PDB file of C-alpha atoms in Angstrom:
ATOM      1  CA  UNK A   4       0.561-201.408  41.070  1.00  0.00           C
ATOM      2  CA  UNK A   5       4.232-201.589  42.235  1.00  0.00           C
ATOM      3  CA  UNK A   6       5.539-202.451  38.615  1.00  0.00           C
ATOM      4  CA  UNK A   7       3.196-199.410  37.157  1.00  0.00           C
ATOM      5  CA  UNK A   8       5.359-197.006  39.661  1.00  0.00           C
ATOM      6  CA  UNK A   9       8.634-198.125  38.522  1.00  0.00           C
ATOM      7  CA  UNK A  10       7.710-197.924  34.939  1.00  0.00           C
ATOM      8  CA  UNK A  11       6.653-194.369  35.283  1.00  0.00           C
ATOM      9  CA  UNK A  12      10.091-193.825  37.528  1.00  0.00           C
ATOM     10  CA  UNK A  13      11.899-195.578  34.650  1.00  0.00           C
ATOM     11  CA  UNK A  14      10.175-193.514  32.306  1.00  0.00           C
ATOM     12  CA  UNK A  15      10.887-189.913  34.277  1.00  0.00           C
ATOM     13  CA  UNK A  16      14.450-191.057  34.556  1.00  0.00           C
ATOM     14  CA  UNK A  17      14.925-191.863  30.569  1.00  0.00           C
ATOM     15  CA  UNK A  18      13.139-188.466  29.857  1.00  0.00           C
ATOM     16  CA  UNK A  19      15.301-186.525  32.381  1.00  0.00           C
ATOM     17  CA  UNK A  20      18.753-188.176  31.190  1.00  0.00           C
ATOM     18  CA  UNK A  21      17.494-187.150  27.290  1.00  0.00           C
ATOM     19  CA  UNK A  22      16.930-183.447  28.461  1.00  0.00           C
ATOM     20  CA  UNK A  23      20.008-183.346  30.425  1.00  0.00           C
ATOM     21  CA  UNK A  24      22.100-184.698  27.266  1.00  0.00           C
ATOM     22  CA  UNK A  25      20.452-182.081  25.560  1.00  0.00           C
ATOM     23  CA  UNK A  26      21.571-178.891  27.908  1.00  0.00           C
ATOM     24  CA  UNK A  27      23.341-176.550  26.334  1.00  0.00           C
ATOM     25  CA  UNK A  28      26.533-175.116  27.938  1.00  0.00           C
ATOM     26  CA  UNK A  29      26.054-176.932  31.354  1.00  0.00           C
ATOM     27  CA  UNK A  30      29.062-177.594  33.465  1.00  0.00           C
ATOM     28  CA  UNK A  31      29.377-180.850  35.722  1.00  0.00           C
ATOM     29  CA  UNK A  32      30.745-181.068  39.009  1.00  0.00           C
ATOM     30  CA  UNK A  33      33.155-183.780  37.662  1.00  0.00           C
ATOM     31  CA  UNK A  34      36.911-183.575  36.908  1.00  0.00           C
ATOM     32  CA  UNK A  35      38.528-179.903  37.574  1.00  0.00           C
ATOM     33  CA  UNK A  36      34.785-178.853  38.313  1.00  0.00           C
ATOM     34  CA  UNK A  37      34.483-181.285  40.918  1.00  0.00           C
ATOM     35  CA  UNK A  38      34.059-179.741  44.904  1.00  0.00           C
ATOM     36  CA  UNK A  39      34.979-182.958  46.376  1.00  0.00           C
ATOM     37  CA  UNK A  40      38.891-182.595  46.063  1.00  0.00           C
ATOM     38  CA  UNK A  41      41.407-185.436  46.975  1.00  0.00           C
ATOM     39  CA  UNK A  42      44.174-185.057  49.603  1.00  0.00           C
ATOM     40  CA  UNK A  43      46.851-185.049  47.098  1.00  0.00           C
ATOM     41  CA  UNK A  44      45.036-182.666  44.722  1.00  0.00           C
ATOM     42  CA  UNK A  45      45.027-180.125  47.609  1.00  0.00           C
ATOM     43  CA  UNK A  46      48.785-180.400  48.260  1.00  0.00           C
ATOM     44  CA  UNK A  47      49.278-178.864  44.308  1.00  0.00           C
ATOM     45  CA  UNK A  48      47.659-175.417  45.706  1.00  0.00           C
ATOM     46  CA  UNK A  49      50.188-172.689  45.895  1.00  0.00           C
ATOM     47  CA  UNK A  50      50.834-171.495  49.244  1.00  0.00           C
ATOM     48  CA  UNK A  51      49.854-167.557  49.808  1.00  0.00           C
ATOM     49  CA  UNK A  52      53.431-166.901  50.775  1.00  0.00           C
ATOM     50  CA  UNK A  53      54.882-168.208  47.416  1.00  0.00           C
ATOM     51  CA  UNK A  54      52.281-166.359  45.280  1.00  0.00           C
ATOM     52  CA  UNK A  55      53.042-163.004  46.678  1.00  0.00           C
ATOM     53  CA  UNK A  56      56.731-163.731  46.739  1.00  0.00           C
ATOM     54  CA  UNK A  57      56.600-164.623  42.603  1.00  0.00           C
ATOM     55  CA  UNK A  58      54.158-160.710  42.763  1.00  0.00           C
ATOM     56  CA  UNK A  59      56.705-159.205  43.924  1.00  0.00           C
ATOM     57  CA  UNK A  60      59.425-160.746  41.752  1.00  0.00           C
ATOM     58  CA  UNK A  61      57.680-160.224  38.752  1.00  0.00           C
ATOM     59  CA  UNK A  62      56.242-156.931  39.504  1.00  0.00           C
ATOM     60  CA  UNK A  63      59.980-156.099  39.773  1.00  0.00           C
ATOM     61  CA  UNK A  64      60.912-157.517  36.648  1.00  0.00           C
ATOM     62  CA  UNK A  65      57.790-155.489  34.796  1.00  0.00           C
ATOM     63  CA  UNK A  66      59.307-152.272  36.417  1.00  0.00           C
ATOM     64  CA  UNK A  67      62.526-153.123  34.910  1.00  0.00           C
ATOM     65  CA  UNK A  68      61.090-153.093  31.536  1.00  0.00           C
ATOM     66  CA  UNK A  69      60.705-149.371  31.863  1.00  0.00           C
ATOM     67  CA  UNK A  70      64.250-148.457  33.527  1.00  0.00           C
ATOM     68  CA  UNK A  71      67.544-150.462  34.378  1.00  0.00           C
ATOM     69  CA  UNK A  72      69.328-151.671  37.228  1.00  0.00           C
ATOM     70  CA  UNK A  73      72.275-152.718  39.112  1.00  0.00           C
ATOM     71  CA  UNK A  74      73.468-156.319  37.408  1.00  0.00           C
ATOM     72  CA  UNK A  75      73.022-157.723  40.608  1.00  0.00           C
ATOM     73  CA  UNK A  76      69.488-157.350  40.871  1.00  0.00           C
ATOM     74  CA  UNK A  77      69.081-159.171  37.441  1.00  0.00           C
ATOM     75  CA  UNK A  78      71.033-161.754  38.807  1.00  0.00           C
ATOM     76  CA  UNK A  79      69.220-161.890  42.274  1.00  0.00           C
ATOM     77  CA  UNK A  80      65.928-161.760  40.167  1.00  0.00           C
ATOM     78  CA  UNK A  81      66.391-164.290  37.989  1.00  0.00           C
ATOM     79  CA  UNK A  82      68.038-166.738  40.833  1.00  0.00           C
ATOM     80  CA  UNK A  83      64.747-166.070  42.547  1.00  0.00           C
ATOM     81  CA  UNK A  84      62.355-166.639  39.502  1.00  0.00           C
ATOM     82  CA  UNK A  85      63.988-169.923  38.936  1.00  0.00           C
ATOM     83  CA  UNK A  86      63.560-170.885  42.626  1.00  0.00           C
ATOM     84  CA  UNK A  87      60.123-169.957  42.682  1.00  0.00           C
ATOM     85  CA  UNK A  88      59.096-171.769  39.365  1.00  0.00           C
ATOM     86  CA  UNK A  89      60.815-174.904  40.541  1.00  0.00           C
ATOM     87  CA  UNK A  90      57.865-175.408  42.952  1.00  0.00           C
ATOM     88  CA  UNK A  91      55.425-175.355  40.310  1.00  0.00           C
ATOM     89  CA  UNK A  92      57.283-177.801  38.062  1.00  0.00           C
ATOM     90  CA  UNK A  93      57.829-179.974  41.039  1.00  0.00           C
ATOM     91  CA  UNK A  94      53.777-179.949  41.263  1.00  0.00           C
ATOM     92  CA  UNK A  95      53.450-181.088  37.620  1.00  0.00           C
ATOM     93  CA  UNK A  96      56.148-183.648  37.825  1.00  0.00           C
ATOM     94  CA  UNK A  97      53.979-185.212  40.946  1.00  0.00           C
ATOM     95  CA  UNK A  98      50.927-184.953  38.930  1.00  0.00           C
ATOM     96  CA  UNK A  99      52.532-187.021  35.896  1.00  0.00           C
ATOM     97  CA  UNK A 100      53.598-189.769  38.257  1.00  0.00           C
ATOM     98  CA  UNK A 101      50.997-189.351  40.963  1.00  0.00           C
ATOM     99  CA  UNK A 102      48.943-192.751  42.057  1.00  0.00           C
ATOM    100  CA  UNK A 103      45.801-190.295  42.842  1.00  0.00           C
ATOM    101  CA  UNK A 104      43.127-190.623  39.971  1.00  0.00           C
ATOM    102  CA  UNK A 105      41.944-187.038  40.408  1.00  0.00           C
ATOM    103  CA  UNK A 106      45.519-185.446  40.183  1.00  0.00           C
ATOM    104  CA  UNK A 107      46.060-187.556  37.184  1.00  0.00           C
ATOM    105  CA  UNK A 108      42.952-186.761  35.287  1.00  0.00           C
ATOM    106  CA  UNK A 109      43.752-182.663  36.166  1.00  0.00           C
ATOM    107  CA  UNK A 110      47.161-183.447  34.212  1.00  0.00           C
ATOM    108  CA  UNK A 111      45.783-184.840  31.273  1.00  0.00           C
ATOM    109  CA  UNK A 112      42.943-182.356  31.123  1.00  0.00           C
ATOM    110  CA  UNK A 113      45.724-179.990  31.312  1.00  0.00           C
ATOM    111  CA  UNK A 114      47.288-181.266  28.404  1.00  0.00           C
ATOM    112  CA  UNK A 115      44.489-181.446  26.334  1.00  0.00           C
ATOM    113  CA  UNK A 116      43.655-177.870  26.901  1.00  0.00           C
ATOM    114  CA  UNK A 117      47.208-176.819  26.060  1.00  0.00           C
ATOM    115  CA  UNK A 118      46.914-178.748  22.768  1.00  0.00           C
ATOM    116  CA  UNK A 119      43.876-177.488  21.842  1.00  0.00           C
ATOM    117  CA  UNK A 120      46.022-174.153  22.193  1.00  0.00           C
ATOM    118  CA  UNK A 121      48.634-175.062  20.212  1.00  0.00           C
ATOM    119  CA  UNK A 122      51.005-175.478  23.311  1.00  0.00           C
ATOM    120  CA  UNK A 123      52.488-177.793  25.308  1.00  0.00           C
ATOM    121  CA  UNK A 124      53.581-178.256  28.798  1.00  0.00           C
ATOM    122  CA  UNK A 125      57.126-178.413  28.034  1.00  0.00           C
ATOM    123  CA  UNK A 126      56.885-175.119  26.064  1.00  0.00           C
ATOM    124  CA  UNK A 127      55.565-173.642  28.865  1.00  0.00           C
ATOM    125  CA  UNK A 128      58.400-174.734  31.114  1.00  0.00           C
ATOM    126  CA  UNK A 129      60.989-173.870  28.555  1.00  0.00           C
ATOM    127  CA  UNK A 130      59.561-170.650  28.501  1.00  0.00           C
ATOM    128  CA  UNK A 131      59.781-169.940  32.144  1.00  0.00           C
ATOM    129  CA  UNK A 132      63.574-171.412  31.968  1.00  0.00           C
ATOM    130  CA  UNK A 133      64.164-168.531  28.971  1.00  0.00           C
ATOM    131  CA  UNK A 134      62.891-165.990  31.405  1.00  0.00           C
ATOM    132  CA  UNK A 135      65.253-166.711  34.137  1.00  0.00           C
ATOM    133  CA  UNK A 136      68.370-167.016  31.695  1.00  0.00           C
ATOM    134  CA  UNK A 137      67.607-163.671  30.066  1.00  0.00           C
ATOM    135  CA  UNK A 138      67.597-162.027  33.690  1.00  0.00           C
ATOM    136  CA  UNK A 139      70.969-163.770  34.443  1.00  0.00           C
ATOM    137  CA  UNK A 140      72.683-162.897  31.066  1.00  0.00           C
ATOM    138  CA  UNK A 141      71.597-159.185  32.066  1.00  0.00           C
ATOM    139  CA  UNK A 142      73.127-159.698  35.220  1.00  0.00           C
ATOM    140  CA  UNK A 143      76.626-160.902  33.672  1.00  0.00           C
ATOM    141  CA  UNK A 144      76.309-158.352  30.558  1.00  0.00           C
ATOM    142  CA  UNK A 145      76.083-161.277  28.094  1.00  0.00           C
ATOM    143  CA  UNK A 146      73.712-161.233  25.128  1.00  0.00           C
ATOM    144  CA  UNK A 147      70.008-162.155  25.959  1.00  0.00           C
ATOM    145  CA  UNK A 148      69.402-165.392  24.574  1.00  0.00           C
ATOM    146  CA  UNK A 149      66.648-165.252  22.090  1.00  0.00           C
ATOM    147  CA  UNK A 150      62.889-166.892  22.759  1.00  0.00           C
ATOM    148  CA  UNK A 151      62.106-169.936  21.298  1.00  0.00           C
ATOM    149  CA  UNK A 152      58.468-168.462  20.598  1.00  0.00           C
ATOM    150  CA  UNK A 153      57.894-164.499  18.758  1.00  0.00           C
ATOM    151  CA  UNK A 154      57.390-162.469  21.552  1.00  0.00           C
ATOM    152  CA  UNK A 155      54.534-160.684  19.923  1.00  0.00           C
ATOM    153  CA  UNK A 156      52.861-164.321  18.600  1.00  0.00           C
ATOM    154  CA  UNK A 157      49.752-165.523  19.668  1.00  0.00           C
ATOM    155  CA  UNK A 158      51.409-168.595  20.907  1.00  0.00           C
ATOM    156  CA  UNK A 159      53.456-166.298  22.928  1.00  0.00           C
ATOM    157  CA  UNK A 160      50.793-164.887  24.782  1.00  0.00           C
ATOM    158  CA  UNK A 161      49.102-168.345  25.225  1.00  0.00           C
ATOM    159  CA  UNK A 162      52.508-169.349  27.348  1.00  0.00           C
ATOM    160  CA  UNK A 163      52.953-166.150  29.124  1.00  0.00           C
ATOM    161  CA  UNK A 164      49.181-166.825  30.053  1.00  0.00           C
ATOM    162  CA  UNK A 165      49.715-170.200  31.431  1.00  0.00           C
ATOM    163  CA  UNK A 166      52.661-169.504  32.854  1.00  0.00           C
ATOM    164  CA  UNK A 167      51.044-167.132  35.184  1.00  0.00           C
ATOM    165  CA  UNK A 168      48.506-169.830  35.804  1.00  0.00           C
ATOM    166  CA  UNK A 169      50.797-172.408  36.797  1.00  0.00           C
ATOM    167  CA  UNK A 170      53.048-170.418  38.748  1.00  0.00           C
ATOM    168  CA  UNK A 171      49.801-168.517  40.874  1.00  0.00           C
ATOM    169  CA  UNK A 172      48.144-171.503  40.589  1.00  0.00           C
ATOM    170  CA  UNK A 173      45.868-172.912  43.588  1.00  0.00           C
ATOM    171  CA  UNK A 174      42.932-175.642  43.522  1.00  0.00           C
ATOM    172  CA  UNK A 175      39.891-173.929  42.703  1.00  0.00           C
ATOM    173  CA  UNK A 176      37.093-173.486  45.105  1.00  0.00           C
ATOM    174  CA  UNK A 177      33.687-174.125  43.777  1.00  0.00           C
ATOM    175  CA  UNK A 178      30.744-173.364  45.591  1.00  0.00           C
ATOM    176  CA  UNK A 179      29.496-176.874  47.146  1.00  0.00           C
ATOM    177  CA  UNK A 180      25.814-176.077  47.393  1.00  0.00           C
ATOM    178  CA  UNK A 181      23.574-178.260  44.980  1.00  0.00           C
ATOM    179  CA  UNK A 182      20.506-178.259  47.153  1.00  0.00           C
ATOM    180  CA  UNK A 183      16.833-176.877  45.750  1.00  0.00           C
ATOM    181  CA  UNK A 184      14.796-174.129  48.064  1.00  0.00           C
ATOM    182  CA  UNK A 185      12.252-177.016  48.248  1.00  0.00           C
ATOM    183  CA  UNK A 186      14.295-179.745  49.523  1.00  0.00           C
ATOM    184  CA  UNK A 187      12.250-179.675  52.805  1.00  0.00           C
ATOM    185  CA  UNK A 188       9.227-180.068  50.640  1.00  0.00           C
ATOM    186  CA  UNK A 189      10.565-182.329  48.716  1.00  0.00           C
ATOM    187  CA  UNK A 190      12.269-185.084  50.612  1.00  0.00           C
ATOM    188  CA  UNK A 191      12.974-187.912  47.219  1.00  0.00           C
ATOM    189  CA  UNK A 192      15.314-184.962  45.699  1.00  0.00           C
ATOM    190  CA  UNK A 193      17.205-184.245  48.992  1.00  0.00           C
ATOM    191  CA  UNK A 194      17.854-188.102  49.492  1.00  0.00           C
ATOM    192  CA  UNK A 195      19.263-187.801  45.810  1.00  0.00           C
ATOM    193  CA  UNK A 196      21.378-185.336  46.449  1.00  0.00           C
ATOM    194  CA  UNK A 197      22.413-186.849  49.803  1.00  0.00           C
ATOM    195  CA  UNK A 198      23.405-189.830  47.837  1.00  0.00           C
ATOM    196  CA  UNK A 199      24.786-188.578  45.423  1.00  0.00           C
ATOM    197  CA  UNK A 200      27.133-186.509  47.203  1.00  0.00           C
ATOM    198  CA  UNK A 201      28.063-189.721  49.404  1.00  0.00           C
ATOM    199  CA  UNK A 202      28.487-192.120  46.219  1.00  0.00           C
ATOM    200  CA  UNK A 203      30.932-189.081  44.596  1.00  0.00           C
ATOM    201  CA  UNK A 204      33.010-188.689  47.790  1.00  0.00           C
ATOM    202  CA  UNK A 205      33.518-192.310  48.063  1.00  0.00           C
ATOM    203  CA  UNK A 206      34.582-192.434  44.709  1.00  0.00           C
ATOM    204  CA  UNK A 207      37.291-189.571  45.053  1.00  0.00           C
ATOM    205  CA  UNK A 208      38.321-191.168  48.248  1.00  0.00           C
ATOM    206  CA  UNK A 209      38.902-194.509  46.375  1.00  0.00           C
ATOM    207  CA  UNK A 210      40.806-192.728  43.321  1.00  0.00           C
ATOM    208  CA  UNK A 211      43.743-192.050  45.839  1.00  0.00           C
ATOM    209  CA  UNK A 212      44.872-195.480  45.174  1.00  0.00           C
ATOM    210  CA  UNK A 213      44.485-195.444  41.693  1.00  0.00           C
ATOM    211  CA  UNK A 214      47.616-195.761  40.300  1.00  0.00           C
ATOM    212  CA  UNK A 215      48.080-199.162  42.017  1.00  0.00           C
ATOM    213  CA  UNK A 216      44.683-200.469  40.614  1.00  0.00           C
ATOM    214  CA  UNK A 217      44.950-203.186  37.592  1.00  0.00           C
ATOM    215  CA  UNK A 218      43.782-202.059  33.884  1.00  0.00           C
ATOM    216  CA  UNK A 219      39.858-203.594  35.028  1.00  0.00           C
ATOM    217  CA  UNK A 220      40.202-201.892  38.400  1.00  0.00           C
ATOM    218  CA  UNK A 221      41.351-198.571  36.594  1.00  0.00           C
ATOM    219  CA  UNK A 222      37.978-198.997  34.212  1.00  0.00           C
ATOM    220  CA  UNK A 223      35.888-199.900  36.631  1.00  0.00           C
ATOM    221  CA  UNK A 224      36.800-196.545  38.812  1.00  0.00           C
ATOM    222  CA  UNK A 225      36.320-194.723  35.080  1.00  0.00           C
ATOM    223  CA  UNK A 226      32.774-196.432  34.358  1.00  0.00           C
ATOM    224  CA  UNK A 227      31.595-195.321  38.022  1.00  0.00           C
ATOM    225  CA  UNK A 228      32.845-191.991  37.655  1.00  0.00           C
ATOM    226  CA  UNK A 229      30.938-191.827  34.255  1.00  0.00           C
ATOM    227  CA  UNK A 230      27.974-192.989  35.820  1.00  0.00           C
ATOM    228  CA  UNK A 231      27.935-190.303  38.571  1.00  0.00           C
ATOM    229  CA  UNK A 232      28.250-187.838  36.260  1.00  0.00           C
ATOM    230  CA  UNK A 233      25.236-189.080  34.584  1.00  0.00           C
ATOM    231  CA  UNK A 234      23.251-188.836  37.764  1.00  0.00           C
ATOM    232  CA  UNK A 235      24.042-184.993  37.934  1.00  0.00           C
ATOM    233  CA  UNK A 236      22.804-184.342  34.568  1.00  0.00           C
ATOM    234  CA  UNK A 237      19.657-186.369  36.050  1.00  0.00           C
ATOM    235  CA  UNK A 238      19.696-183.911  39.094  1.00  0.00           C
ATOM    236  CA  UNK A 239      19.835-181.105  37.565  1.00  0.00           C
ATOM    237  CA  UNK A 240      17.423-181.399  35.016  1.00  0.00           C
ATOM    238  CA  UNK A 241      15.029-182.678  37.896  1.00  0.00           C
ATOM    239  CA  UNK A 242      15.704-178.943  39.676  1.00  0.00           C
ATOM    240  CA  UNK A 243      15.240-177.295  36.157  1.00  0.00           C
ATOM    241  CA  UNK A 244      11.741-179.121  35.443  1.00  0.00           C
ATOM    242  CA  UNK A 245      11.218-177.993  39.432  1.00  0.00           C
ATOM    243  CA  UNK A 246      11.636-174.460  38.097  1.00  0.00           C
ATOM    244  CA  UNK A 247      14.332-173.965  40.452  1.00  0.00           C
ATOM    245  CA  UNK A 248      17.107-171.597  40.059  1.00  0.00           C
ATOM    246  CA  UNK A 249      20.593-172.734  39.120  1.00  0.00           C
ATOM    247  CA  UNK A 250      22.159-173.980  42.539  1.00  0.00           C
ATOM    248  CA  UNK A 251      25.213-171.716  43.509  1.00  0.00           C
ATOM    249  CA  UNK A 252      27.392-174.265  41.801  1.00  0.00           C
ATOM    250  CA  UNK A 253      26.541-173.326  38.359  1.00  0.00           C
ATOM    251  CA  UNK A 254      27.568-169.918  39.193  1.00  0.00           C
ATOM    252  CA  UNK A 255      31.161-170.359  40.451  1.00  0.00           C
ATOM    253  CA  UNK A 256      31.866-173.324  37.968  1.00  0.00           C
ATOM    254  CA  UNK A 257      31.243-170.518  35.077  1.00  0.00           C
ATOM    255  CA  UNK A 258      33.693-167.868  37.034  1.00  0.00           C
ATOM    256  CA  UNK A 259      36.553-170.801  36.521  1.00  0.00           C
ATOM    257  CA  UNK A 260      35.891-171.405  32.831  1.00  0.00           C
ATOM    258  CA  UNK A 261      35.823-167.541  32.650  1.00  0.00           C
ATOM    259  CA  UNK A 262      39.409-167.515  34.098  1.00  0.00           C
ATOM    260  CA  UNK A 263      40.638-170.744  31.564  1.00  0.00           C
ATOM    261  CA  UNK A 264      38.802-169.032  28.300  1.00  0.00           C
ATOM    262  CA  UNK A 265      36.541-172.024  27.689  1.00  0.00           C
ATOM    263  CA  UNK A 266      32.773-172.685  27.300  1.00  0.00           C
ATOM    264  CA  UNK A 267      31.220-175.653  29.536  1.00  0.00           C
ATOM    265  CA  UNK A 268      30.825-177.611  26.346  1.00  0.00           C
ATOM    266  CA  UNK A 269      34.880-177.167  25.630  1.00  0.00           C
ATOM    267  CA  UNK A 270      35.200-178.128  29.057  1.00  0.00           C
ATOM    268  CA  UNK A 271      33.401-180.954  28.846  1.00  0.00           C
ATOM    269  CA  UNK A 272      35.167-182.144  25.142  1.00  0.00           C
ATOM    270  CA  UNK A 273      38.297-181.849  27.406  1.00  0.00           C
ATOM    271  CA  UNK A 274      37.243-183.770  30.529  1.00  0.00           C
ATOM    272  CA  UNK A 275      36.243-186.426  27.859  1.00  0.00           C
ATOM    273  CA  UNK A 276      39.617-186.501  26.193  1.00  0.00           C
ATOM    274  CA  UNK A 277      41.593-186.666  29.369  1.00  0.00           C
ATOM    275  CA  UNK A 278      39.017-189.839  30.340  1.00  0.00           C
ATOM    276  CA  UNK A 279      40.146-191.632  27.130  1.00  0.00           C
ATOM    277  CA  UNK A 280      43.655-190.738  27.544  1.00  0.00           C
ATOM    278  CA  UNK A 281      43.357-192.047  30.913  1.00  0.00           C
ATOM    279  CA  UNK A 282      41.636-195.147  29.576  1.00  0.00           C
ATOM    280  CA  UNK A 283      44.291-195.931  26.966  1.00  0.00           C
ATOM    281  CA  UNK A 284      46.921-195.659  29.629  1.00  0.00           C
ATOM    282  CA  UNK A 285      45.073-198.422  31.460  1.00  0.00           C
ATOM    283  CA  UNK A 286      45.127-200.563  28.551  1.00  0.00           C
ATOM    284  CA  UNK A 287      49.207-200.413  28.259  1.00  0.00           C
TER     285      UNK A 287
END
């Protein structure tokens, strides 16, 4: 009888996996959509004071597009903008060389996303430098340097949007609630969620030392994360079979997708590309 029970459970698990893999536009709490963040990743959040300072600078720059100012104000704004930009550029440098897995994962995801848009992180940085250079040139009554990208082009629009994202960027806050309404009536489901969250959180903590792992250790962590992703697929598929409404996480993750202008399937593809890059780097 015991063997029959386990056989039924295995059959149900296989069915849930197949349903999960066939789900449309489903975001998993993995990668940039993971509500469990490492201390290293949280340090990349732009402080409220910094965001307010940038908003003030950029608002004044927008006003100057309709009027003029004294040369010293252009010089001041150019210097302040350059100093403010040094913060997020420093964060990018930290991301490139961080030992933390989540931080490296976000960097690779960002690069993959930018490549899909036809731009690069270096181009975003150059665009920011050009803005400060242009302001300082106006302050010194010198010719404004020409931008590397046509301001009217679609690429320039992408650069401006991405630059705003970097400047005002903050660690995303996603709702952590994945629970079923019927958890009290379905303790096995509640236990499954509790164990899944515990295991996932442990992986995030383990990943803080990712940069010090050898090639095999990095591959093991990526494999474990893949297993956790499949477990999330199974759990969410189980909720659908129970007739449960989507957990609050799904709604908050869709808002993040809308902010980035991509769909769930695009996000999963970008995350797959990010993990492939990390695996390739681990081999080298």
